[in-house]
């Protein structure tokens, strides 16, 4: 695990500003949706490429994602080793993380971003707090808080956990998702 520290430091730098800014703006107020709201069973391995919008820093991670009516599970892997495991049953989020995973990497934020991209728009809209709205046109989604655009995503295919790209406008980061299947 010692060889993971330089890569983890890059991950921490990439996500620290995003996590701090999201908390300050109320993004944490967005509820996590129950796994059953996904409406299907799906699993896939994805390559996530994270990049800051202002600086060119990039980091690639692999994630195995599984969802069914009872649970959403995400295993984050770096250099072939599992460093993070998230298990959401709709009531409690269980996290297992290796010591190299920075505390600023928020499991709840990971699941929120995942749900904003893949969960049905109607389920997201039904759970949004007052003052938030989700617009969807074709494969593109935009989430607004008041009149401010805070999140966008674009699906590259119709697969349940397929290719996608998301932009967190508050945190100023982008994640490109390349699905294995």
mmCIF file with all atom_site columns, C-alpha atoms in Angstrom:
data_model
loop_
_atom_site.group_PDB
_atom_site.id
_atom_site.type_symbol
_atom_site.label_atom_id
_atom_site.label_alt_id
_atom_site.label_comp_id
_atom_site.label_asym_id
_atom_site.label_entity_id
_atom_site.label_seq_id
_atom_site.pdbx_PDB_ins_code
_atom_site.Cartn_x
_atom_site.Cartn_y
_atom_site.Cartn_z
_atom_site.occupancy
_atom_site.B_iso_or_equiv
_atom_site.pdbx_formal_charge
_atom_site.auth_seq_id
_atom_site.auth_comp_id
_atom_site.auth_asym_id
_atom_site.auth_atom_id
_atom_site.pdbx_PDB_model_num
ATOM 1   C CA . UNK A 1 1   ? 0.000   0.000  0.000   1.00 0.00 ? 1   UNK A CA 1
ATOM 2   C CA . UNK A 1 2   ? 2.974   2.320  0.454   1.00 0.00 ? 2   UNK A CA 1
ATOM 3   C CA . UNK A 1 3   ? 3.238   2.721  -3.346  1.00 0.00 ? 3   UNK A CA 1
ATOM 4   C CA . UNK A 1 4   ? -0.306  4.132  -3.436  1.00 0.00 ? 4   UNK A CA 1
ATOM 5   C CA . UNK A 1 5   ? 0.517   7.258  -1.391  1.00 0.00 ? 5   UNK A CA 1
ATOM 6   C CA . UNK A 1 6   ? 1.723   9.479  -4.292  1.00 0.00 ? 6   UNK A CA 1
ATOM 7   C CA . UNK A 1 7   ? -1.345  8.619  -6.361  1.00 0.00 ? 7   UNK A CA 1
ATOM 8   C CA . UNK A 1 8   ? -3.619  9.105  -3.377  1.00 0.00 ? 8   UNK A CA 1
ATOM 9   C CA . UNK A 1 9   ? -2.095  12.527 -2.761  1.00 0.00 ? 9   UNK A CA 1
ATOM 10  C CA . UNK A 1 10  ? -3.055  13.488 -6.316  1.00 0.00 ? 10  UNK A CA 1
ATOM 11  C CA . UNK A 1 11  ? -6.587  12.253 -5.632  1.00 0.00 ? 11  UNK A CA 1
ATOM 12  C CA . UNK A 1 12  ? -6.731  14.286 -2.444  1.00 0.00 ? 12  UNK A CA 1
ATOM 13  C CA . UNK A 1 13  ? -5.619  17.458 -4.233  1.00 0.00 ? 13  UNK A CA 1
ATOM 14  C CA . UNK A 1 14  ? -8.190  16.905 -6.951  1.00 0.00 ? 14  UNK A CA 1
ATOM 15  C CA . UNK A 1 15  ? -11.086 16.359 -4.570  1.00 0.00 ? 15  UNK A CA 1
ATOM 16  C CA . UNK A 1 16  ? -10.317 18.555 -1.576  1.00 0.00 ? 16  UNK A CA 1
ATOM 17  C CA . UNK A 1 17  ? -11.462 21.788 -3.192  1.00 0.00 ? 17  UNK A CA 1
ATOM 18  C CA . UNK A 1 18  ? -14.530 20.110 -4.657  1.00 0.00 ? 18  UNK A CA 1
ATOM 19  C CA . UNK A 1 19  ? -15.609 18.606 -1.351  1.00 0.00 ? 19  UNK A CA 1
ATOM 20  C CA . UNK A 1 20  ? -15.036 21.807 0.604   1.00 0.00 ? 20  UNK A CA 1
ATOM 21  C CA . UNK A 1 21  ? -16.928 23.915 -1.920  1.00 0.00 ? 21  UNK A CA 1
ATOM 22  C CA . UNK A 1 22  ? -19.826 21.480 -2.216  1.00 0.00 ? 22  UNK A CA 1
ATOM 23  C CA . UNK A 1 23  ? -20.401 21.515 1.529   1.00 0.00 ? 23  UNK A CA 1
ATOM 24  C CA . UNK A 1 24  ? -20.368 25.290 1.616   1.00 0.00 ? 24  UNK A CA 1
ATOM 25  C CA . UNK A 1 25  ? -23.054 25.522 -1.063  1.00 0.00 ? 25  UNK A CA 1
ATOM 26  C CA . UNK A 1 26  ? -25.582 23.038 0.286   1.00 0.00 ? 26  UNK A CA 1
ATOM 27  C CA . UNK A 1 27  ? -24.895 20.253 -2.204  1.00 0.00 ? 27  UNK A CA 1
ATOM 28  C CA . UNK A 1 28  ? -24.842 17.886 0.777   1.00 0.00 ? 28  UNK A CA 1
ATOM 29  C CA . UNK A 1 29  ? -28.556 18.626 1.238   1.00 0.00 ? 29  UNK A CA 1
ATOM 30  C CA . UNK A 1 30  ? -29.377 16.483 -1.777  1.00 0.00 ? 30  UNK A CA 1
ATOM 31  C CA . UNK A 1 31  ? -30.767 13.190 -0.514  1.00 0.00 ? 31  UNK A CA 1
ATOM 32  C CA . UNK A 1 32  ? -29.444 9.816  -1.543  1.00 0.00 ? 32  UNK A CA 1
ATOM 33  C CA . UNK A 1 33  ? -32.096 7.849  -3.379  1.00 0.00 ? 33  UNK A CA 1
ATOM 34  C CA . UNK A 1 34  ? -32.962 4.293  -2.384  1.00 0.00 ? 34  UNK A CA 1
ATOM 35  C CA . UNK A 1 35  ? -31.428 1.586  -4.580  1.00 0.00 ? 35  UNK A CA 1
ATOM 36  C CA . UNK A 1 36  ? -34.918 0.438  -5.604  1.00 0.00 ? 36  UNK A CA 1
ATOM 37  C CA . UNK A 1 37  ? -35.514 3.822  -7.279  1.00 0.00 ? 37  UNK A CA 1
ATOM 38  C CA . UNK A 1 38  ? -33.010 2.763  -9.955  1.00 0.00 ? 38  UNK A CA 1
ATOM 39  C CA . UNK A 1 39  ? -35.716 0.401  -11.230 1.00 0.00 ? 39  UNK A CA 1
ATOM 40  C CA . UNK A 1 40  ? -33.444 -2.408 -12.412 1.00 0.00 ? 40  UNK A CA 1
ATOM 41  C CA . UNK A 1 41  ? -30.523 -4.627 -11.523 1.00 0.00 ? 41  UNK A CA 1
ATOM 42  C CA . UNK A 1 42  ? -27.197 -3.731 -13.093 1.00 0.00 ? 42  UNK A CA 1
ATOM 43  C CA . UNK A 1 43  ? -23.476 -4.123 -12.605 1.00 0.00 ? 43  UNK A CA 1
ATOM 44  C CA . UNK A 1 44  ? -20.467 -2.863 -14.471 1.00 0.00 ? 44  UNK A CA 1
ATOM 45  C CA . UNK A 1 45  ? -16.812 -2.023 -14.131 1.00 0.00 ? 45  UNK A CA 1
ATOM 46  C CA . UNK A 1 46  ? -16.008 1.553  -15.005 1.00 0.00 ? 46  UNK A CA 1
ATOM 47  C CA . UNK A 1 47  ? -12.874 3.584  -15.602 1.00 0.00 ? 47  UNK A CA 1
ATOM 48  C CA . UNK A 1 48  ? -13.305 6.994  -13.991 1.00 0.00 ? 48  UNK A CA 1
ATOM 49  C CA . UNK A 1 49  ? -11.047 9.797  -15.164 1.00 0.00 ? 49  UNK A CA 1
ATOM 50  C CA . UNK A 1 50  ? -11.252 12.758 -12.813 1.00 0.00 ? 50  UNK A CA 1
ATOM 51  C CA . UNK A 1 51  ? -9.960  16.144 -13.886 1.00 0.00 ? 51  UNK A CA 1
ATOM 52  C CA . UNK A 1 52  ? -10.006 19.669 -12.528 1.00 0.00 ? 52  UNK A CA 1
ATOM 53  C CA . UNK A 1 53  ? -11.545 22.189 -14.901 1.00 0.00 ? 53  UNK A CA 1
ATOM 54  C CA . UNK A 1 54  ? -8.777  24.685 -14.209 1.00 0.00 ? 54  UNK A CA 1
ATOM 55  C CA . UNK A 1 55  ? -5.436  23.013 -14.243 1.00 0.00 ? 55  UNK A CA 1
ATOM 56  C CA . UNK A 1 56  ? -5.292  19.821 -16.207 1.00 0.00 ? 56  UNK A CA 1
ATOM 57  C CA . UNK A 1 57  ? -4.752  17.512 -13.208 1.00 0.00 ? 57  UNK A CA 1
ATOM 58  C CA . UNK A 1 58  ? -6.065  14.051 -14.066 1.00 0.00 ? 58  UNK A CA 1
ATOM 59  C CA . UNK A 1 59  ? -6.448  10.833 -12.158 1.00 0.00 ? 59  UNK A CA 1
ATOM 60  C CA . UNK A 1 60  ? -7.868  7.512  -13.333 1.00 0.00 ? 60  UNK A CA 1
ATOM 61  C CA . UNK A 1 61  ? -9.579  5.035  -11.019 1.00 0.00 ? 61  UNK A CA 1
ATOM 62  C CA . UNK A 1 62  ? -11.509 1.841  -11.594 1.00 0.00 ? 62  UNK A CA 1
ATOM 63  C CA . UNK A 1 63  ? -14.858 1.230  -9.935  1.00 0.00 ? 63  UNK A CA 1
ATOM 64  C CA . UNK A 1 64  ? -17.069 -1.828 -9.792  1.00 0.00 ? 64  UNK A CA 1
ATOM 65  C CA . UNK A 1 65  ? -20.692 -0.747 -9.434  1.00 0.00 ? 65  UNK A CA 1
ATOM 66  C CA . UNK A 1 66  ? -23.614 -3.041 -8.564  1.00 0.00 ? 66  UNK A CA 1
ATOM 67  C CA . UNK A 1 67  ? -27.204 -2.042 -7.931  1.00 0.00 ? 67  UNK A CA 1
ATOM 68  C CA . UNK A 1 68  ? -30.343 -4.034 -7.196  1.00 0.00 ? 68  UNK A CA 1
ATOM 69  C CA . UNK A 1 69  ? -33.569 -3.273 -5.344  1.00 0.00 ? 69  UNK A CA 1
ATOM 70  C CA . UNK A 1 70  ? -31.852 -3.645 -1.962  1.00 0.00 ? 70  UNK A CA 1
ATOM 71  C CA . UNK A 1 71  ? -28.335 -2.279 -2.294  1.00 0.00 ? 71  UNK A CA 1
ATOM 72  C CA . UNK A 1 72  ? -25.994 -0.018 -4.221  1.00 0.00 ? 72  UNK A CA 1
ATOM 73  C CA . UNK A 1 73  ? -22.359 -1.110 -3.921  1.00 0.00 ? 73  UNK A CA 1
ATOM 74  C CA . UNK A 1 74  ? -19.317 0.689  -5.266  1.00 0.00 ? 74  UNK A CA 1
ATOM 75  C CA . UNK A 1 75  ? -15.779 -0.673 -4.957  1.00 0.00 ? 75  UNK A CA 1
ATOM 76  C CA . UNK A 1 76  ? -13.045 1.796  -5.825  1.00 0.00 ? 76  UNK A CA 1
ATOM 77  C CA . UNK A 1 77  ? -9.779  0.301  -7.037  1.00 0.00 ? 77  UNK A CA 1
ATOM 78  C CA . UNK A 1 78  ? -6.440  1.907  -7.592  1.00 0.00 ? 78  UNK A CA 1
ATOM 79  C CA . UNK A 1 79  ? -3.503  0.079  -9.152  1.00 0.00 ? 79  UNK A CA 1
ATOM 80  C CA . UNK A 1 80  ? -5.484  -3.151 -8.959  1.00 0.00 ? 80  UNK A CA 1
ATOM 81  C CA . UNK A 1 81  ? -6.197  -2.956 -5.227  1.00 0.00 ? 81  UNK A CA 1
ATOM 82  C CA . UNK A 1 82  ? -9.518  -2.184 -3.603  1.00 0.00 ? 82  UNK A CA 1
ATOM 83  C CA . UNK A 1 83  ? -9.145  1.007  -1.605  1.00 0.00 ? 83  UNK A CA 1
ATOM 84  C CA . UNK A 1 84  ? -12.794 1.888  -0.992  1.00 0.00 ? 84  UNK A CA 1
ATOM 85  C CA . UNK A 1 85  ? -16.053 -0.004 -0.586  1.00 0.00 ? 85  UNK A CA 1
ATOM 86  C CA . UNK A 1 86  ? -19.409 1.775  -0.310  1.00 0.00 ? 86  UNK A CA 1
ATOM 87  C CA . UNK A 1 87  ? -22.629 -0.075 0.517   1.00 0.00 ? 87  UNK A CA 1
ATOM 88  C CA . UNK A 1 88  ? -25.915 1.891  0.523   1.00 0.00 ? 88  UNK A CA 1
ATOM 89  C CA . UNK A 1 89  ? -29.143 0.079  1.424   1.00 0.00 ? 89  UNK A CA 1
ATOM 90  C CA . UNK A 1 90  ? -31.389 3.143  1.312   1.00 0.00 ? 90  UNK A CA 1
ATOM 91  C CA . UNK A 1 91  ? -31.110 3.684  5.064   1.00 0.00 ? 91  UNK A CA 1
ATOM 92  C CA . UNK A 1 92  ? -27.436 3.528  6.033   1.00 0.00 ? 92  UNK A CA 1
ATOM 93  C CA . UNK A 1 93  ? -24.196 4.036  4.162   1.00 0.00 ? 93  UNK A CA 1
ATOM 94  C CA . UNK A 1 94  ? -21.430 1.624  5.138   1.00 0.00 ? 94  UNK A CA 1
ATOM 95  C CA . UNK A 1 95  ? -17.891 2.562  4.121   1.00 0.00 ? 95  UNK A CA 1
ATOM 96  C CA . UNK A 1 96  ? -14.691 0.550  4.205   1.00 0.00 ? 96  UNK A CA 1
ATOM 97  C CA . UNK A 1 97  ? -11.588 2.483  3.223   1.00 0.00 ? 97  UNK A CA 1
ATOM 98  C CA . UNK A 1 98  ? -7.905  1.856  3.227   1.00 0.00 ? 98  UNK A CA 1
ATOM 99  C CA . UNK A 1 99  ? -5.771  4.364  5.152   1.00 0.00 ? 99  UNK A CA 1
ATOM 100 C CA . UNK A 1 100 ? -4.493  5.811  1.862   1.00 0.00 ? 100 UNK A CA 1
ATOM 101 C CA . UNK A 1 101 ? -7.964  7.100  0.943   1.00 0.00 ? 101 UNK A CA 1
ATOM 102 C CA . UNK A 1 102 ? -8.163  10.773 1.933   1.00 0.00 ? 102 UNK A CA 1
ATOM 103 C CA . UNK A 1 103 ? -10.857 11.679 4.453   1.00 0.00 ? 103 UNK A CA 1
ATOM 104 C CA . UNK A 1 104 ? -12.004 14.414 2.042   1.00 0.00 ? 104 UNK A CA 1
ATOM 105 C CA . UNK A 1 105 ? -13.124 11.723 -0.412  1.00 0.00 ? 105 UNK A CA 1
ATOM 106 C CA . UNK A 1 106 ? -16.759 11.599 0.622   1.00 0.00 ? 106 UNK A CA 1
ATOM 107 C CA . UNK A 1 107 ? -18.550 8.331  -0.072  1.00 0.00 ? 107 UNK A CA 1
ATOM 108 C CA . UNK A 1 108 ? -21.916 10.050 0.048   1.00 0.00 ? 108 UNK A CA 1
ATOM 109 C CA . UNK A 1 109 ? -20.807 12.517 -2.652  1.00 0.00 ? 109 UNK A CA 1
ATOM 110 C CA . UNK A 1 110 ? -19.657 9.631  -4.848  1.00 0.00 ? 110 UNK A CA 1
ATOM 111 C CA . UNK A 1 111 ? -23.066 7.960  -4.594  1.00 0.00 ? 111 UNK A CA 1
ATOM 112 C CA . UNK A 1 112 ? -24.877 11.275 -5.141  1.00 0.00 ? 112 UNK A CA 1
ATOM 113 C CA . UNK A 1 113 ? -22.957 11.939 -8.366  1.00 0.00 ? 113 UNK A CA 1
ATOM 114 C CA . UNK A 1 114 ? -23.602 8.374  -9.526  1.00 0.00 ? 114 UNK A CA 1
ATOM 115 C CA . UNK A 1 115 ? -27.323 8.725  -8.868  1.00 0.00 ? 115 UNK A CA 1
ATOM 116 C CA . UNK A 1 116 ? -27.552 12.112 -10.578 1.00 0.00 ? 116 UNK A CA 1
ATOM 117 C CA . UNK A 1 117 ? -26.138 10.528 -13.729 1.00 0.00 ? 117 UNK A CA 1
ATOM 118 C CA . UNK A 1 118 ? -27.923 7.154  -13.816 1.00 0.00 ? 118 UNK A CA 1
ATOM 119 C CA . UNK A 1 119 ? -31.109 7.179  -11.707 1.00 0.00 ? 119 UNK A CA 1
ATOM 120 C CA . UNK A 1 120 ? -34.404 7.993  -13.459 1.00 0.00 ? 120 UNK A CA 1
ATOM 121 C CA . UNK A 1 121 ? -35.041 11.723 -13.695 1.00 0.00 ? 121 UNK A CA 1
ATOM 122 C CA . UNK A 1 122 ? -38.491 11.345 -12.129 1.00 0.00 ? 122 UNK A CA 1
ATOM 123 C CA . UNK A 1 123 ? -37.006 9.730  -9.003  1.00 0.00 ? 123 UNK A CA 1
ATOM 124 C CA . UNK A 1 124 ? -34.409 12.503 -8.705  1.00 0.00 ? 124 UNK A CA 1
ATOM 125 C CA . UNK A 1 125 ? -37.004 15.261 -9.160  1.00 0.00 ? 125 UNK A CA 1
ATOM 126 C CA . UNK A 1 126 ? -39.280 13.738 -6.529  1.00 0.00 ? 126 UNK A CA 1
ATOM 127 C CA . UNK A 1 127 ? -36.461 13.859 -3.952  1.00 0.00 ? 127 UNK A CA 1
ATOM 128 C CA . UNK A 1 128 ? -35.050 17.322 -4.687  1.00 0.00 ? 128 UNK A CA 1
ATOM 129 C CA . UNK A 1 129 ? -35.323 19.938 -1.931  1.00 0.00 ? 129 UNK A CA 1
ATOM 130 C CA . UNK A 1 130 ? -37.246 23.133 -2.581  1.00 0.00 ? 130 UNK A CA 1
ATOM 131 C CA . UNK A 1 131 ? -35.365 25.517 -4.857  1.00 0.00 ? 131 UNK A CA 1
ATOM 132 C CA . UNK A 1 132 ? -33.635 22.754 -6.846  1.00 0.00 ? 132 UNK A CA 1
ATOM 133 C CA . UNK A 1 133 ? -34.669 21.547 -10.304 1.00 0.00 ? 133 UNK A CA 1
ATOM 134 C CA . UNK A 1 134 ? -33.480 18.944 -12.777 1.00 0.00 ? 134 UNK A CA 1
ATOM 135 C CA . UNK A 1 135 ? -33.803 19.480 -16.510 1.00 0.00 ? 135 UNK A CA 1
ATOM 136 C CA . UNK A 1 136 ? -33.303 16.650 -18.968 1.00 0.00 ? 136 UNK A CA 1
ATOM 137 C CA . UNK A 1 137 ? -33.079 16.816 -22.756 1.00 0.00 ? 137 UNK A CA 1
ATOM 138 C CA . UNK A 1 138 ? -32.172 13.631 -24.583 1.00 0.00 ? 138 UNK A CA 1
ATOM 139 C CA . UNK A 1 139 ? -29.041 12.273 -22.875 1.00 0.00 ? 139 UNK A CA 1
ATOM 140 C CA . UNK A 1 140 ? -28.116 15.522 -21.083 1.00 0.00 ? 140 UNK A CA 1
ATOM 141 C CA . UNK A 1 141 ? -29.101 16.507 -17.543 1.00 0.00 ? 141 UNK A CA 1
ATOM 142 C CA . UNK A 1 142 ? -28.670 19.822 -15.775 1.00 0.00 ? 142 UNK A CA 1
ATOM 143 C CA . UNK A 1 143 ? -29.231 20.374 -12.070 1.00 0.00 ? 143 UNK A CA 1
ATOM 144 C CA . UNK A 1 144 ? -29.965 23.888 -10.853 1.00 0.00 ? 144 UNK A CA 1
ATOM 145 C CA . UNK A 1 145 ? -30.125 25.407 -7.408  1.00 0.00 ? 145 UNK A CA 1
ATOM 146 C CA . UNK A 1 146 ? -32.298 28.427 -7.996  1.00 0.00 ? 146 UNK A CA 1
ATOM 147 C CA . UNK A 1 147 ? -31.012 29.828 -11.273 1.00 0.00 ? 147 UNK A CA 1
ATOM 148 C CA . UNK A 1 148 ? -27.451 28.550 -10.797 1.00 0.00 ? 148 UNK A CA 1
ATOM 149 C CA . UNK A 1 149 ? -26.271 25.528 -12.757 1.00 0.00 ? 149 UNK A CA 1
ATOM 150 C CA . UNK A 1 150 ? -24.478 23.279 -10.265 1.00 0.00 ? 150 UNK A CA 1
ATOM 151 C CA . UNK A 1 151 ? -24.202 19.899 -12.020 1.00 0.00 ? 151 UNK A CA 1
ATOM 152 C CA . UNK A 1 152 ? -24.401 18.521 -15.555 1.00 0.00 ? 152 UNK A CA 1
ATOM 153 C CA . UNK A 1 153 ? -24.156 15.067 -17.005 1.00 0.00 ? 153 UNK A CA 1
ATOM 154 C CA . UNK A 1 154 ? -24.264 13.558 -20.446 1.00 0.00 ? 154 UNK A CA 1
ATOM 155 C CA . UNK A 1 155 ? -24.849 9.884  -21.175 1.00 0.00 ? 155 UNK A CA 1
ATOM 156 C CA . UNK A 1 156 ? -22.822 8.352  -23.980 1.00 0.00 ? 156 UNK A CA 1
ATOM 157 C CA . UNK A 1 157 ? -25.128 5.355  -24.350 1.00 0.00 ? 157 UNK A CA 1
ATOM 158 C CA . UNK A 1 158 ? -28.371 3.957  -22.986 1.00 0.00 ? 158 UNK A CA 1
ATOM 159 C CA . UNK A 1 159 ? -26.774 1.133  -20.961 1.00 0.00 ? 159 UNK A CA 1
ATOM 160 C CA . UNK A 1 160 ? -27.895 1.185  -17.307 1.00 0.00 ? 160 UNK A CA 1
ATOM 161 C CA . UNK A 1 161 ? -24.373 1.995  -16.030 1.00 0.00 ? 161 UNK A CA 1
ATOM 162 C CA . UNK A 1 162 ? -22.856 2.959  -19.374 1.00 0.00 ? 162 UNK A CA 1
ATOM 163 C CA . UNK A 1 163 ? -20.515 5.649  -20.643 1.00 0.00 ? 163 UNK A CA 1
ATOM 164 C CA . UNK A 1 164 ? -21.120 9.126  -19.278 1.00 0.00 ? 164 UNK A CA 1
ATOM 165 C CA . UNK A 1 165 ? -19.498 12.430 -18.430 1.00 0.00 ? 165 UNK A CA 1
ATOM 166 C CA . UNK A 1 166 ? -20.361 14.645 -15.484 1.00 0.00 ? 166 UNK A CA 1
ATOM 167 C CA . UNK A 1 167 ? -19.377 18.154 -14.518 1.00 0.00 ? 167 UNK A CA 1
ATOM 168 C CA . UNK A 1 168 ? -19.651 19.409 -10.965 1.00 0.00 ? 168 UNK A CA 1
ATOM 169 C CA . UNK A 1 169 ? -19.821 23.149 -11.632 1.00 0.00 ? 169 UNK A CA 1
ATOM 170 C CA . UNK A 1 170 ? -19.514 24.099 -7.956  1.00 0.00 ? 170 UNK A CA 1
ATOM 171 C CA . UNK A 1 171 ? -16.504 21.885 -7.309  1.00 0.00 ? 171 UNK A CA 1
ATOM 172 C CA . UNK A 1 172 ? -15.067 22.599 -10.761 1.00 0.00 ? 172 UNK A CA 1
ATOM 173 C CA . UNK A 1 173 ? -14.278 19.010 -11.617 1.00 0.00 ? 173 UNK A CA 1
ATOM 174 C CA . UNK A 1 174 ? -15.229 16.635 -14.413 1.00 0.00 ? 174 UNK A CA 1
ATOM 175 C CA . UNK A 1 175 ? -15.475 12.856 -14.371 1.00 0.00 ? 175 UNK A CA 1
ATOM 176 C CA . UNK A 1 176 ? -15.423 10.843 -17.578 1.00 0.00 ? 176 UNK A CA 1
ATOM 177 C CA . UNK A 1 177 ? -16.942 7.384  -17.104 1.00 0.00 ? 177 UNK A CA 1
ATOM 178 C CA . UNK A 1 178 ? -15.932 4.653  -19.504 1.00 0.00 ? 178 UNK A CA 1
ATOM 179 C CA . UNK A 1 179 ? -17.895 1.457  -18.952 1.00 0.00 ? 179 UNK A CA 1
ATOM 180 C CA . UNK A 1 180 ? -16.316 -1.947 -19.529 1.00 0.00 ? 180 UNK A CA 1
ATOM 181 C CA . UNK A 1 181 ? -19.456 -3.538 -20.998 1.00 0.00 ? 181 UNK A CA 1
#
